[in-house]
Each structure stands twice: as structure tokens, then as C-alpha cells.
Coordinates of C-alpha atoms and ligand atoms in Angstrom, one line a residue:
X1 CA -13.2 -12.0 12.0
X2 CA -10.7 -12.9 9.0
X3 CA -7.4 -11.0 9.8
X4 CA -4.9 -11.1 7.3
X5 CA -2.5 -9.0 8.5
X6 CA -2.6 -11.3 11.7
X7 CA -1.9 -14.0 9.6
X8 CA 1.1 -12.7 7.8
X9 CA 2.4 -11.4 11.3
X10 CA 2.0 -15.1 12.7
X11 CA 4.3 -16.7 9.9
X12 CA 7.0 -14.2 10.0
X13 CA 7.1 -14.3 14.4
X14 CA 7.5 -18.0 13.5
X15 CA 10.1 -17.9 11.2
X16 CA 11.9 -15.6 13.3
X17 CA 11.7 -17.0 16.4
X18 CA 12.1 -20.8 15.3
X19 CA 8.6 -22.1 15.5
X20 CA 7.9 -22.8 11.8
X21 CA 10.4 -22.6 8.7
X22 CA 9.5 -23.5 5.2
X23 CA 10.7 -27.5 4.4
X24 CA 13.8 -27.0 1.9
X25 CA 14.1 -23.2 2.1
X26 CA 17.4 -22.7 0.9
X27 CA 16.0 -24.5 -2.4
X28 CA 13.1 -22.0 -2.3
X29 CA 10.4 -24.1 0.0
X30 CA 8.5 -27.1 -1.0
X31 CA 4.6 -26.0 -1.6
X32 CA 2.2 -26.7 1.7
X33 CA 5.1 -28.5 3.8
X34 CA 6.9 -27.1 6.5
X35 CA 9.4 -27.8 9.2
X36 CA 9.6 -27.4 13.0
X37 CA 12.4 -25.6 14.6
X38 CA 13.8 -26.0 18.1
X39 CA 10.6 -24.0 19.8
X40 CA 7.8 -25.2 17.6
X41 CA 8.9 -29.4 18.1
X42 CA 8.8 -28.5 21.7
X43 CA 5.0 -26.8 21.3
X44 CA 3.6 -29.7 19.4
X45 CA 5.4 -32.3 21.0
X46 CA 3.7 -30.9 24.4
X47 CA 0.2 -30.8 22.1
X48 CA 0.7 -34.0 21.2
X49 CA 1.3 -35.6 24.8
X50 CA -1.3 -33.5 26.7
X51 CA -3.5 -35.3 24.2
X52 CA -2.0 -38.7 24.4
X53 CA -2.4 -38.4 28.4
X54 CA -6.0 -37.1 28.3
X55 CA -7.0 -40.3 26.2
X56 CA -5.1 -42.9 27.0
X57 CA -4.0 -41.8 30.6
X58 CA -7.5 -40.6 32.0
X59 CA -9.3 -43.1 30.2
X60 CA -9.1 -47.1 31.6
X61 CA -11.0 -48.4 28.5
X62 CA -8.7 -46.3 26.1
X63 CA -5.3 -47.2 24.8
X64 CA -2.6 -46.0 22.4
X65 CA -1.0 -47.7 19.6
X66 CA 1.5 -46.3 16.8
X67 CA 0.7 -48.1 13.1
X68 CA 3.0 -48.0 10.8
X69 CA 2.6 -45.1 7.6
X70 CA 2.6 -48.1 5.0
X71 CA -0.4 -50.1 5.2
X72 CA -1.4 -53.3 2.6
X73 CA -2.6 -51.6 -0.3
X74 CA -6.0 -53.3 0.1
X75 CA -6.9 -51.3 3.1
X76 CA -7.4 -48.4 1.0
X77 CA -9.6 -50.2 -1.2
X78 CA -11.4 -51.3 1.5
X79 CA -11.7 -47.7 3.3
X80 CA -13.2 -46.5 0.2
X81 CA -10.2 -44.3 -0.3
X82 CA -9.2 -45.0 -3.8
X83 CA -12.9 -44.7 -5.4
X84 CA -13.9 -41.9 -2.8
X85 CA -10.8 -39.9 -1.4
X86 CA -11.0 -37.3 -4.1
X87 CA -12.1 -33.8 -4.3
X88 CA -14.1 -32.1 -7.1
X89 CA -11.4 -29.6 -8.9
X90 CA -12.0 -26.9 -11.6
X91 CA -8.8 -25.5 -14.0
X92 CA -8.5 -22.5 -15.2
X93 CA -7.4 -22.9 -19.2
X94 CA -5.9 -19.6 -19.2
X95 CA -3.6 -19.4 -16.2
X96 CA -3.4 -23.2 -15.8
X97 CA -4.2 -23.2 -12.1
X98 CA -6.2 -25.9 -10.2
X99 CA -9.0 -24.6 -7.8
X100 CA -10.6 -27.1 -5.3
X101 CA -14.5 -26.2 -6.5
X102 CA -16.0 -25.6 -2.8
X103 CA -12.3 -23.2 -2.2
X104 CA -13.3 -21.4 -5.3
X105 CA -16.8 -20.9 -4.6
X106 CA -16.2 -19.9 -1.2
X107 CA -13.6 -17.3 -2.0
X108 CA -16.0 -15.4 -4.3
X109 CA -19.3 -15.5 -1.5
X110 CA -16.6 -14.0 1.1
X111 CA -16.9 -11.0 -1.3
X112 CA -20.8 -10.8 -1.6
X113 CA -23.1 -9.5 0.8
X114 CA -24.7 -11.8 3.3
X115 CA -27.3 -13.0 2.3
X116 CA -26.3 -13.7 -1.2
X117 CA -22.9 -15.4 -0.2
X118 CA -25.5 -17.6 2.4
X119 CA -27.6 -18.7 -0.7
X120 CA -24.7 -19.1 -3.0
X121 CA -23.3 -21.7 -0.5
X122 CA -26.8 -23.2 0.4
X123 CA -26.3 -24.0 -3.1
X124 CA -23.2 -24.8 -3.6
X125 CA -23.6 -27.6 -0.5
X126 CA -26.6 -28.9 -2.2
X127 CA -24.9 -29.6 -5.4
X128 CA -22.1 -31.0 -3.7
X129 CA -24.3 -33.3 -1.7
X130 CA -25.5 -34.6 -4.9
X131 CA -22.1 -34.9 -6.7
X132 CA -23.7 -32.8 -9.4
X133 CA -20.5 -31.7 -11.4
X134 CA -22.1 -29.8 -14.5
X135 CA -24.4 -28.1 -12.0
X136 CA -21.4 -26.8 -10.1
X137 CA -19.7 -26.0 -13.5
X138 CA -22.9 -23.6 -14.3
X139 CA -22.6 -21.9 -10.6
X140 CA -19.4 -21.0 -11.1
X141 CA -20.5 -19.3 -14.5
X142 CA -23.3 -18.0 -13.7
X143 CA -22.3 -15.9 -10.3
X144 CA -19.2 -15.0 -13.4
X145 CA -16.6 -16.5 -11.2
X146 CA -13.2 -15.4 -12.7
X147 CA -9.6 -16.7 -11.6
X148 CA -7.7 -15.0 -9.3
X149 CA -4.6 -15.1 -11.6
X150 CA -5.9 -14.5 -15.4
X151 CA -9.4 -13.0 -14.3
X152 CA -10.9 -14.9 -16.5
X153 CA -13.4 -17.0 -16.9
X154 CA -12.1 -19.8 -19.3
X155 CA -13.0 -23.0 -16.9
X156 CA -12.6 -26.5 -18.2
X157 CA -14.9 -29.0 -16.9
X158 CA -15.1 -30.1 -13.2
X159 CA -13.3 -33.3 -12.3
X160 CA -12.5 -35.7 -9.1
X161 CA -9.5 -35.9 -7.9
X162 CA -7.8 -38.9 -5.7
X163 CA -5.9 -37.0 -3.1
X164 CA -3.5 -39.7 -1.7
X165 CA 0.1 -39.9 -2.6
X166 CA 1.0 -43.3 -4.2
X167 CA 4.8 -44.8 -4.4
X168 CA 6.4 -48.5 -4.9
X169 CA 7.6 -50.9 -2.5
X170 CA 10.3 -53.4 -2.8
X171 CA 13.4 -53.3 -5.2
X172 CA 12.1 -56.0 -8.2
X173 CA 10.4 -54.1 -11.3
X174 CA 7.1 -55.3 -12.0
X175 CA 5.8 -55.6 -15.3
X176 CA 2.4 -54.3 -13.2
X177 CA 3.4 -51.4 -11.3
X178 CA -0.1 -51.1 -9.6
X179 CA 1.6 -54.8 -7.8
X180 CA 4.1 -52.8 -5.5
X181 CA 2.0 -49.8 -5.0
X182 CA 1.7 -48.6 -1.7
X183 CA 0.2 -45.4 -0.4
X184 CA 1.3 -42.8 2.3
X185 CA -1.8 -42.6 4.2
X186 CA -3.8 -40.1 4.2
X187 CA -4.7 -40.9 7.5
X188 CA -4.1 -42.5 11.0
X189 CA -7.8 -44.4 11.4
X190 CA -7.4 -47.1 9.1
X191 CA -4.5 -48.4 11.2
X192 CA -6.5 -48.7 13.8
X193 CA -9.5 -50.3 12.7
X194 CA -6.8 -53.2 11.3
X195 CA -5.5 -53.5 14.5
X196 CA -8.9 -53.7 15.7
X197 CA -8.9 -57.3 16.9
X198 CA -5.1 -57.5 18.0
X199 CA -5.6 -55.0 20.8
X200 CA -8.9 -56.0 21.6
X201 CA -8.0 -59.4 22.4
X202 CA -4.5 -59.0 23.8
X203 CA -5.4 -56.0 25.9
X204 CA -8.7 -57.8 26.8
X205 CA -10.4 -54.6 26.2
X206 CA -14.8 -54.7 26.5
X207 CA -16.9 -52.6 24.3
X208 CA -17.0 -49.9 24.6
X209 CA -13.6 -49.3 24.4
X210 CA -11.1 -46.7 21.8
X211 CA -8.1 -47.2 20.7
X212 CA -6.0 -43.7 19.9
X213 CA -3.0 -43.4 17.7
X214 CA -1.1 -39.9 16.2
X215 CA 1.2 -40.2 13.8
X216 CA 1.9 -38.7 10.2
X217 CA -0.8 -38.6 7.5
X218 CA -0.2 -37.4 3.6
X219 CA -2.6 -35.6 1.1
X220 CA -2.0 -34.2 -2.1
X221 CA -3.9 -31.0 -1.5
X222 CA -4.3 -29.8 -4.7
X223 CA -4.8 -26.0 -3.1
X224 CA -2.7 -25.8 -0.2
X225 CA -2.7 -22.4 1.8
X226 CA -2.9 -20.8 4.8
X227 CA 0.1 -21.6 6.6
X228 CA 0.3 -25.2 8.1
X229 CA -3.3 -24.9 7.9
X230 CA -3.9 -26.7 5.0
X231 CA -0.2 -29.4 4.5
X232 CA 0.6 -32.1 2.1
X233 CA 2.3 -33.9 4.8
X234 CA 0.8 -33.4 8.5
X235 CA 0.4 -34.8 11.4
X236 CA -3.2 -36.0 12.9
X237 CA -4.2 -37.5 16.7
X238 CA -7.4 -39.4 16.2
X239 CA -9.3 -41.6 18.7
X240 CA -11.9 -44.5 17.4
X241 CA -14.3 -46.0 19.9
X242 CA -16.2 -48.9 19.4
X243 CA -19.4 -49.3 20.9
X244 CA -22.2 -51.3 20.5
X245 CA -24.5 -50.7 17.5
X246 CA -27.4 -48.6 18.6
X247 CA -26.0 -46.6 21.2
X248 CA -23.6 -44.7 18.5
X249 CA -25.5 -41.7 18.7
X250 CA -25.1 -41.3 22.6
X251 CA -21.5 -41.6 22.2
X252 CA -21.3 -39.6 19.6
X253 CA -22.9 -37.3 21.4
X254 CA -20.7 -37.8 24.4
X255 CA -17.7 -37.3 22.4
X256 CA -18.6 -33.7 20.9
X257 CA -19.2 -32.6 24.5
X258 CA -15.8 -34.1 25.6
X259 CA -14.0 -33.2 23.1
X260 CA -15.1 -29.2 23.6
X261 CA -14.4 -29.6 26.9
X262 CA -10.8 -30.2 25.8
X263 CA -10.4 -27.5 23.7
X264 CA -11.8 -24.9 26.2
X265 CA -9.0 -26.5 29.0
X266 CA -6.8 -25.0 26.6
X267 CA -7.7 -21.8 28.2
X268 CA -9.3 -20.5 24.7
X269 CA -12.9 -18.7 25.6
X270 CA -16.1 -20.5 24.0
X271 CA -16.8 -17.4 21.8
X272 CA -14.0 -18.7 19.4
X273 CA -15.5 -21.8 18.6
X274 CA -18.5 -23.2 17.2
X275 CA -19.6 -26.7 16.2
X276 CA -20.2 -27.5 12.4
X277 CA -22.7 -30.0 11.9
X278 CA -21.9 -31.6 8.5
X279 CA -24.8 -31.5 5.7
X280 CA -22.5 -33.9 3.0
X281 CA -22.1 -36.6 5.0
X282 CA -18.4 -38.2 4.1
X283 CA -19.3 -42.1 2.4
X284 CA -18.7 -43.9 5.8
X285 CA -21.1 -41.4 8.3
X286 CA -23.8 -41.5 9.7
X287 CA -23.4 -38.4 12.0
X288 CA -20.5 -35.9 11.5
X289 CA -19.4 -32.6 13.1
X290 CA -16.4 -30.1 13.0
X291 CA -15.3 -28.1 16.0
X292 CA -14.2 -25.0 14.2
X293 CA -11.8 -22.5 15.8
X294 CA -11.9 -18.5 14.9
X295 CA -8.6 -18.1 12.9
X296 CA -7.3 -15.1 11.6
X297 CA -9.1 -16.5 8.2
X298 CA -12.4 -17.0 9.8
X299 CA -13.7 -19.9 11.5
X300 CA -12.6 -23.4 10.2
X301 CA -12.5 -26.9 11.0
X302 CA -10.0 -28.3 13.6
X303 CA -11.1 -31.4 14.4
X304 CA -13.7 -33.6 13.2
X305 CA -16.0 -36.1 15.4
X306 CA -17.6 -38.9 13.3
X307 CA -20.3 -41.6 13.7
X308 CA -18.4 -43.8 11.4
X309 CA -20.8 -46.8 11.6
X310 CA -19.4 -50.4 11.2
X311 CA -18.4 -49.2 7.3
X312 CA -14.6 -49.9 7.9
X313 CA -15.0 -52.8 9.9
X314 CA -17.4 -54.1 7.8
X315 CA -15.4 -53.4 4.6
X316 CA -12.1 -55.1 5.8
X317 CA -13.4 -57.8 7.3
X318 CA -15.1 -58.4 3.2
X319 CA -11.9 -57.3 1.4
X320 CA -9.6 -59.2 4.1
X321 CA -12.0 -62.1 4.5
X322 CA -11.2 -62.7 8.3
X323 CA -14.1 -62.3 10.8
X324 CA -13.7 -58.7 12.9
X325 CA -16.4 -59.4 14.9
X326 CA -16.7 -58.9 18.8
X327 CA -18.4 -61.1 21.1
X328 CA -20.3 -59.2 23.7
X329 CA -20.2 -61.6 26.5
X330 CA -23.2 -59.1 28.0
X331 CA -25.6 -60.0 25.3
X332 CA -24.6 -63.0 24.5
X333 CA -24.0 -61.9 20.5
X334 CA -21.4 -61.4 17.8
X335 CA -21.3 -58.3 16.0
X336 CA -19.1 -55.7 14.4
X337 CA -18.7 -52.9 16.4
X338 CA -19.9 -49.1 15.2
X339 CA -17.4 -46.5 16.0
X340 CA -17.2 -42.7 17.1
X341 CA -14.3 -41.1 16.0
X342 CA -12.6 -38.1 17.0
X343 CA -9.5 -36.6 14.6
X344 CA -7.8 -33.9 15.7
X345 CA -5.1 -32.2 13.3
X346 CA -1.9 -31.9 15.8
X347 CA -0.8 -28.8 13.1
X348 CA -3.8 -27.1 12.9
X349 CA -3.6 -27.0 16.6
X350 CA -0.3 -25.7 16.8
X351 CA -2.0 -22.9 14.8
X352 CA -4.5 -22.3 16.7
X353 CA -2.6 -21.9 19.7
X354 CA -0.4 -19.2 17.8
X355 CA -3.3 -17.8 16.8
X356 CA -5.3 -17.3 20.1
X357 CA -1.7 -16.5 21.4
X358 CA -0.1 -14.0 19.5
X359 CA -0.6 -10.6 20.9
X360 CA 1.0 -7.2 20.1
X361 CA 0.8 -5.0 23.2
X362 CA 1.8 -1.4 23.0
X363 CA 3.2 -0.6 26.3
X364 CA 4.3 3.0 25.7
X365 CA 4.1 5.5 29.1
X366 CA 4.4 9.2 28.9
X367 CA 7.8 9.3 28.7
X368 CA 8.6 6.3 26.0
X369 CA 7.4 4.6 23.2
X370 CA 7.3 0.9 23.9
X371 CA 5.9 -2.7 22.4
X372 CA 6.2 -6.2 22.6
X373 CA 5.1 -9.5 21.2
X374 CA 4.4 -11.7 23.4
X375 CA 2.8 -15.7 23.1
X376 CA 0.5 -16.1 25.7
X377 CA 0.9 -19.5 25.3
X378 CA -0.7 -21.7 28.4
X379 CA 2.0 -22.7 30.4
X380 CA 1.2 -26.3 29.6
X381 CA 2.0 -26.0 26.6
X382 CA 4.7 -23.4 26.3
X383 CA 8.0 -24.5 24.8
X384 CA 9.7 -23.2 27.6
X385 CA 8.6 -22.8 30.8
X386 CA 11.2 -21.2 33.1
X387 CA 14.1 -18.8 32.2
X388 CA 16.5 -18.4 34.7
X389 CA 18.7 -15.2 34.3
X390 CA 21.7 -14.8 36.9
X391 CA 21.6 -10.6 37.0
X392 CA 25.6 -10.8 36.2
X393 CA 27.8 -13.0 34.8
X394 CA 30.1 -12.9 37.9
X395 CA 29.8 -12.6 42.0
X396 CA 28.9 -16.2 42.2
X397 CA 25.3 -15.3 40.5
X398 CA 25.9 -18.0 37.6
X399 CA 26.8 -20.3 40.0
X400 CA 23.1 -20.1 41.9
X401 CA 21.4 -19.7 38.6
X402 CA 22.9 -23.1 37.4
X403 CA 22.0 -25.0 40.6
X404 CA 17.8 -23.9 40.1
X405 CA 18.6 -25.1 36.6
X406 CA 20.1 -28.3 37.3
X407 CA 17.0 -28.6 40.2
X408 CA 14.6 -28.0 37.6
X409 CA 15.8 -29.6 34.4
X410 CA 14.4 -32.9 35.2
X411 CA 11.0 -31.6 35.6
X412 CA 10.2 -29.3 33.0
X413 CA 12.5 -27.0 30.0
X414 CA 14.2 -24.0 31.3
X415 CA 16.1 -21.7 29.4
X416 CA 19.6 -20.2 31.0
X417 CA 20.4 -16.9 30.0
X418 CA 22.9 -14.4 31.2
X419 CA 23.5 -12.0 28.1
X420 CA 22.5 -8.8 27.6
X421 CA 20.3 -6.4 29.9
X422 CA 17.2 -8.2 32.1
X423 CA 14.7 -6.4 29.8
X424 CA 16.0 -7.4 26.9
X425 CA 15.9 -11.2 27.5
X426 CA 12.7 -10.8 29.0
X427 CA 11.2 -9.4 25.7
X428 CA 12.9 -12.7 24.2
X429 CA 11.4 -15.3 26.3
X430 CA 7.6 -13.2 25.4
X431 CA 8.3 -13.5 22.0
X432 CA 8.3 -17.2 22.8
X433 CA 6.0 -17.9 25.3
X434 CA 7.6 -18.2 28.1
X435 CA 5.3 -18.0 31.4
X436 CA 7.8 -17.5 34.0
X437 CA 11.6 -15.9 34.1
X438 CA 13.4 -15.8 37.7
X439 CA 16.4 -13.3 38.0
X440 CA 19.4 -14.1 40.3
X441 CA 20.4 -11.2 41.9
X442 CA 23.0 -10.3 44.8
X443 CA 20.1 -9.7 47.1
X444 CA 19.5 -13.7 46.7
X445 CA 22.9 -14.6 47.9
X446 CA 21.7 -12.9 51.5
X447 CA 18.3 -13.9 51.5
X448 CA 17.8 -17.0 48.8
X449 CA 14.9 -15.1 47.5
X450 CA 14.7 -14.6 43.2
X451 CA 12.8 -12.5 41.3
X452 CA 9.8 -14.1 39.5
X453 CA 8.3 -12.3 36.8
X454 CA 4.8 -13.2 35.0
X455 CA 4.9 -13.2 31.7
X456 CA 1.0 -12.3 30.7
X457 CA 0.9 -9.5 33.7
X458 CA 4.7 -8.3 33.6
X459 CA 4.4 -8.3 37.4
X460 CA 7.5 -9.2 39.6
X461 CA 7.5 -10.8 43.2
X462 CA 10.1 -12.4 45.3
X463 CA 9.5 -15.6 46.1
X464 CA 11.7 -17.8 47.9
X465 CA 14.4 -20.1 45.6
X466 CA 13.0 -23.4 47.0
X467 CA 9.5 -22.1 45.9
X468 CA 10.5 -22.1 42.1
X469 CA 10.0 -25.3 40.7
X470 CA 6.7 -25.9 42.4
X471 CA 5.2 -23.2 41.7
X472 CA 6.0 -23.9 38.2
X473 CA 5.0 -27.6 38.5
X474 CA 1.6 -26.2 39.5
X475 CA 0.8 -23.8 36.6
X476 CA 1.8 -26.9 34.3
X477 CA -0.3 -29.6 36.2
X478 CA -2.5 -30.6 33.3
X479 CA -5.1 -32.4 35.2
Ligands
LIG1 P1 -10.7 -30.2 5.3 O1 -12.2 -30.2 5.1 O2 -10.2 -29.0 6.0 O3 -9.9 -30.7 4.2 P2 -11.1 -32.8 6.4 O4 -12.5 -32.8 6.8 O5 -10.7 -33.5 5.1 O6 -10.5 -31.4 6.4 P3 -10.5 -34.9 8.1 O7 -10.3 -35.9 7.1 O8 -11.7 -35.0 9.0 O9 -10.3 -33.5 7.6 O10 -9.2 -34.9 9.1 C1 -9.2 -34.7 10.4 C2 -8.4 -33.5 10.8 O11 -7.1 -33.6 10.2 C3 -8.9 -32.2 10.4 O12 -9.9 -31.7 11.3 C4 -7.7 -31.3 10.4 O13 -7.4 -30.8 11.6 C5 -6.6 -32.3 10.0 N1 -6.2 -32.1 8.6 C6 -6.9 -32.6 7.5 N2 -6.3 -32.3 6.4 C7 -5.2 -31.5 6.7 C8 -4.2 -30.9 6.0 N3 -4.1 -31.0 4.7 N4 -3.3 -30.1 6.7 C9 -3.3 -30.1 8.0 N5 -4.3 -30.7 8.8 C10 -5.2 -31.4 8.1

């Protein structure tokens, strides 16, 4: 269910905590890009390898590369990108503003009743599917759709467009500036499939086989909202596998399943997702799906698997003019592989995980009022996954507290802390997700027994000293 409070809550926890601050704040922002601070690198970075090791590392016939961001501006010819990458937009002549048509259209059924928002959309999809522009310009008038800044209804016409952000390369001025102009891509895929050949033959790889890359990816978004939801510059994990042509549909198959199965290791329950099976199919598909998470503003995509067919292949091996074909020593034939894609957005992940983490627990008794926020991140994830908090800063406590660090640093992120009162640093490391805190007290200079303390449960046990980093290496053990 949409939750905007949740949503607002979520932003300013990340600000504060250093998650997720504005790019260029202290010149007022930059529209749709954002930075990481010191706890939200460490959150995506551990995103971003649990999904590296679950492709690469559990697969034999998958490996990783890393492309470069500029590519030959051919490729995006080839890709279809710089005839197809565009979205259909609408202005507004009064207020000036730029709507994305489907945004636009959506906004208003999220305000009708059921049924009628399920027919305007049945609608809208069908006019969409059929790139019917003046038909989409009359649904907007006739349901008296009016912008959310003028309220009116003074629309120009609706246009394409190209959503990829073009610059120059090299220091010579051309008399043609389209010569030197290169794109940022808009995303990680078409290094692959250019690389297609390269890995195949030096890494000897047999269909079928996938290559995974994550990296950066740009798009001009023309509306850009909901947090790092929806960014200009981003970051994207995507996974082609190339299989013969024919069995796409079993592996396409195989990949929605696997994929799922990801997502729900995450520890998120089933309920909050939902598979989207695409009606406009994108110009290289022939099968297409979202997995769609429940965020605070409903459910919306996170990650897209794709039958892509042999359309990129295809297309640079005509535009390039070398062969990308495979020879499949099994049947005896030359062919270009089809491919199964699956593209993950590493952001919109991060997101989800504050969203399905984020909880404001009111923990008041008889006798107090109480409440924290806590991030019940999993500890796989977490930025930090021990704090280790000596109950004094003196009797030799320190002293123990830096010897479990120093034991543990190599292993996984701690966090030492010995200011302020135990409950206040504990309220610190919930507000950033921190599974598990030991506290060093002067019964562990008799015994060598800490305190550990859950962070989900708020329960507290003594365990043993030497029992602290494994028991922490176990809750992180990814597979
Ligand atoms: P949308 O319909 O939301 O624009 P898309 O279908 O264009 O997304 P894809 O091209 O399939 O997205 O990209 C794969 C993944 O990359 C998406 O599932 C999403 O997680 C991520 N992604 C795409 N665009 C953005 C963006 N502007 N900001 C953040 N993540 C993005």
C-alpha cells in the first residue's frame, strides 16, 4: 500500500544517518542524482558483491566482466537506442513542465476508483502498444487530465524523447560534431554483448553460458522522482545468457524462478512481490517480465528479465560487419546465440532494502515513553555488522574491546565505540542496522564472557569472547 509518510521518513533517516545525501547539496542538489555516504557505500557495495558472488561465484558457466562507460558510438545505433530509447512526453504550456505520458496517466487512475483506473490503463497500455500518440493526447483530454502545477489543461502535443546523455570525445573541433559524439550509456548490456566473442573464446565458455557485468548506467529521465528510485545517473547489475535458439523460453523461464529465489534469500516475505509480465514488449523482446517490490509508493519494477532474442547480436554483427556467431560443436552448426537477460537496478535495491527495513517501534512500558528506529537490515547486508562497546573507557576494558576488534576486522566491519551510555549507542547502531553489539564489561575480565545483544529482538546473552566472530561469520554466511 502506497505510504508517503514512509517515504519521506526513509529519506530524511538517510540523510541523517549517512546512507543517502543529495549530489551537490551545498549548491542546492542536482535533480534525480544522489550520493552515498560512509554507511550507504558500505550497503550497496555488500548488494553489489552478494550479487557478483551468486552469479559468477555459484555459477561455473557464468563470468564477470567490467566494460568500459564509453562505448563506439555505433553500438547505440546498432542497439536500437538512438531511433528507439525514447519515451513519449506531454508539456504543459502553462506551467512549462514535462510529464512522461504513462507517469501522467498513471498519477490521475491512482485517484479513480478501481475499476475505472483499471480501464483507463487497459487503455492507456493499448495505445502505447501501438505508439498511438494523438490517441494518447485525446485520453489525457478526455478523462480532463490537468497539471499538477497550473491545473490546467493547456497540453501541447505528445512527443518522443531520446533519453540517453550525449557528450564529445577527443580535444580537435570538428566541423561535424555528431563525429566525436559519444554517449554515457544508458546501460551495462550492450558491453557485454560486444564482448560477446572475446570472453567466449578466451574463457572457452560453451553455450549456454552468461556473462555478468555492474557498473554505471545514465538516463536523462525527463520526470525523476521518488528518491533514488527513479536517477539520471545509476547503477545496474545485469546478467546476459546465451543459449541456443529455441530453448530461450525454458531459460527464460528458469531465470524468473532464479532470480525470485534471490530476492526472497534476502529475507523479504513473497507477499511483497509480484511478477509483471510485460504487455508492450521493448523493440528487442520476445518475452519480458518485471519483478516488482511493494514500495512505500506501491509496487514497482526492480528488476527486469528479458528474452532478448539474437536482436543485439544480430544487429552488431550487421553494423560492425564481423561475424558473432558461435559454433556449437554439439550440433555441428553456426549460429548467433539468443539471450535471457536479467537487469537488476543496484539503487533501486538499496531502496528496497530501506524500505522492507525501516521500522519505527514504540517501545514505551508503564513507567516510560520510549521509541526507536531501527534497520532490520539482513546481516548480510548490513553496513556494519559488529559494534563492540568496552562498558568504560578505563579498567583495562578498552584494551579487551580493541583486541576482539583487531580479531574481527579482517573478517567483516565492526564499529568501536566507547562514548556515551550503553543505551544510547545501542539506539545508534539500530538506526543503522547493525545486527549485533557486544559490551565489554568488568565481569569479562574474570570470566572472558561479553555481552551480545540482538538487534531485531533487543535480547542480551553472554556468550564466550572466542565465540564472537563466529557466531557473526555464521549469520553473514551468504550461501
Ligand atoms: P522503468 O520502467 O522504471 O523506467 P526500465 O524498464 O526502463 O525501468 P530497464 O531498462 O529494464 O528499466 O533497466 C533495468 C533496471 O535498471 C530496472 O529494473 C531498474 O531497477 C533499473 N533502472 C532503470 N532506470 C533507472 C533509473 N532511472 N534509476 C534507477 N534505476 C533504474
Amino acid at each position: 500500500m502506497a505510504n508517503e509518510n514512509q517515504l519521506q521518513s526513509i529519506i530524511a533517516h538517510c540523510k541523517e544517518y549517512g546512507f543517502i545525501f543529495q549530489s551537490s547539496e551545498i549548491y542546492d542538489g542536482l535533480g534525480a542524482v544522489y550520493d552515498y555516504g560512509q554507511y550507504g557505500a558500505e550497503l550497496k557495495k555488500n548488494i553489489r558483491d552478494y550479487w557478483w558472488k551468486s552469479m559468477t561465484q555459484m555459477h561455473d558457466n557464468i563470468v564477470g566482466i567490467d566494460a568500459a562507460i564509453f562505448m563506439h558510438p555505433t553500438v547505440w545505433k546498432a542497439s536500437g537506442h538512438v531511433d528507439n530509447f525514447s519515451d513519449p512526453m506531454i508539456d504543459n504550456r502553462d506551467s512549462k513542465k514535462r510529464y512522461r505520458v504513462d507517469h501522467l496517466i498513471e498519477a490521475h487512475a491512482e485517484t479513480l476508483e478501481k475499476e475505472a483506473a483499471d480501464a483507463l490503463l487497459q487503455k492507456m497500455d493499448s495505445l502505447l502498444a501501438a505508439d498511438d500518440f494523438a490517441g494518447l493526447k485525446t485520453l489525457i483530454e478526455e478523462n480532463k487530465i490537468k497539471c499538477s502545477v497550473s491545473d490546467t489543461a493547456n497540453w501541447t502535443d505528445v512527443r518522443q524523447f531520446n533519453l540517453m546523455f550525449a557528450t564529445e570525445m577527443g580535444a580537435v573541433a570538428s566541423d561535424n560534431p555528431e563525429e566525436n559524439k559519444v554517449y554515457l550509456r544508458p546501460e551495462t548490456a550492450q558491453g557485454i554483448f560486444v564482448n560477446f566473442l572475446n570472453v567466449q573464446k578466451t574463457g572457452r565458455m560453451k553455450i549456454p553460458f552468461g556473462i555478468a557485468q555492474t557498473g554505471k548506467a545514465f538516463r536523462n529521465e525527463i520526470v525523476a522522482r521518488g528518491f533514488i528510485f527513479r536517477m539520471r545517473e545509476f547503477e545496474q547489475m545485469e546478467m546476459q545468457f546465451f543459449v541456443r535458439p529455441g530453448t530461450q523460453k525454458e531459460w527464460y523461464e528458469y531465470w524468473k524462478e532464479t532470480r525470485m529465489k534471490w530476492h526472497l534469500s534476502l529475507g523479504i516475505p513473497q507477499e511483497h512481490y509480484r511478477f509483471h509480465d510485460h504487455v508492450k514488449l521493448a523493440h528487442y523482446a520476445d518475452a519480458a517480465c518485471d519483478i516488482e517490490y511493494d514500495f512505500p509508493m506501491g509496487f514497482k519494477e526492480v528488476e527486469g528479465i528479458h528474452s532478448r532474442t539474437d536482436f543485439d547480436l544480430k544487429n552488431h554483427q550487421q553494423f560492425s560487419g564481423k561475424k558473432l556467431t558461435y559454433f556449437d560443436t554439439e550440433l555441428n552448426q553456426h549460429y548467433i546465440p539468443y539471450v535471457v537477460e536479467t537487469s537488476i537496478g543496484l539503487d533501486r535495491t538499496v531502496m528496497m532494502l530501506l524500505s522492507e527495513a525501516y521500522k519505527e517501534e514504540d517501545l514505551s512500558t508503564e513507567e516510560k515513553k520510549d521509541s526507536r528506529v531501527v534497520l532490520k537490515f539482513p546481516p548480510l547486508v548490513a553496513p556494519i555488522k559488529l559494534a563492540i562497546l568496552p562498558l568504560l573507557k578505563k579498567d583495562g576494558l578498552p584494551e579487551i574491546a580493541r583486541e576482539l576488534q583487531n580479531e574481527c576486522r579482517p573478517y567483516f566491519k565492526c564499529f568501536y565505540e566507547e562514548k556515551d551510555t550503553i543505551g544510547k549507542r545501542y539506539r545508534r547502531q539500530d538506526a543503522i542496522g547493525t545486527p549485533f553489539c557486544v559490551t565489554i564489561d568488568h565481569q569479562t575480565k574474570e570470566d572472558q564472557t561479553v555481552t551480545i545483544r540482538y538487534r531485531d529482538e533487543m535480547t542480551q546473552e553472554r556468550i564466550h569472547i572466542s565465540q564472537v566472530r563466529e557466531l557473526v561469520m555464521k549469520a553473514i554466511q551468504a550461501f
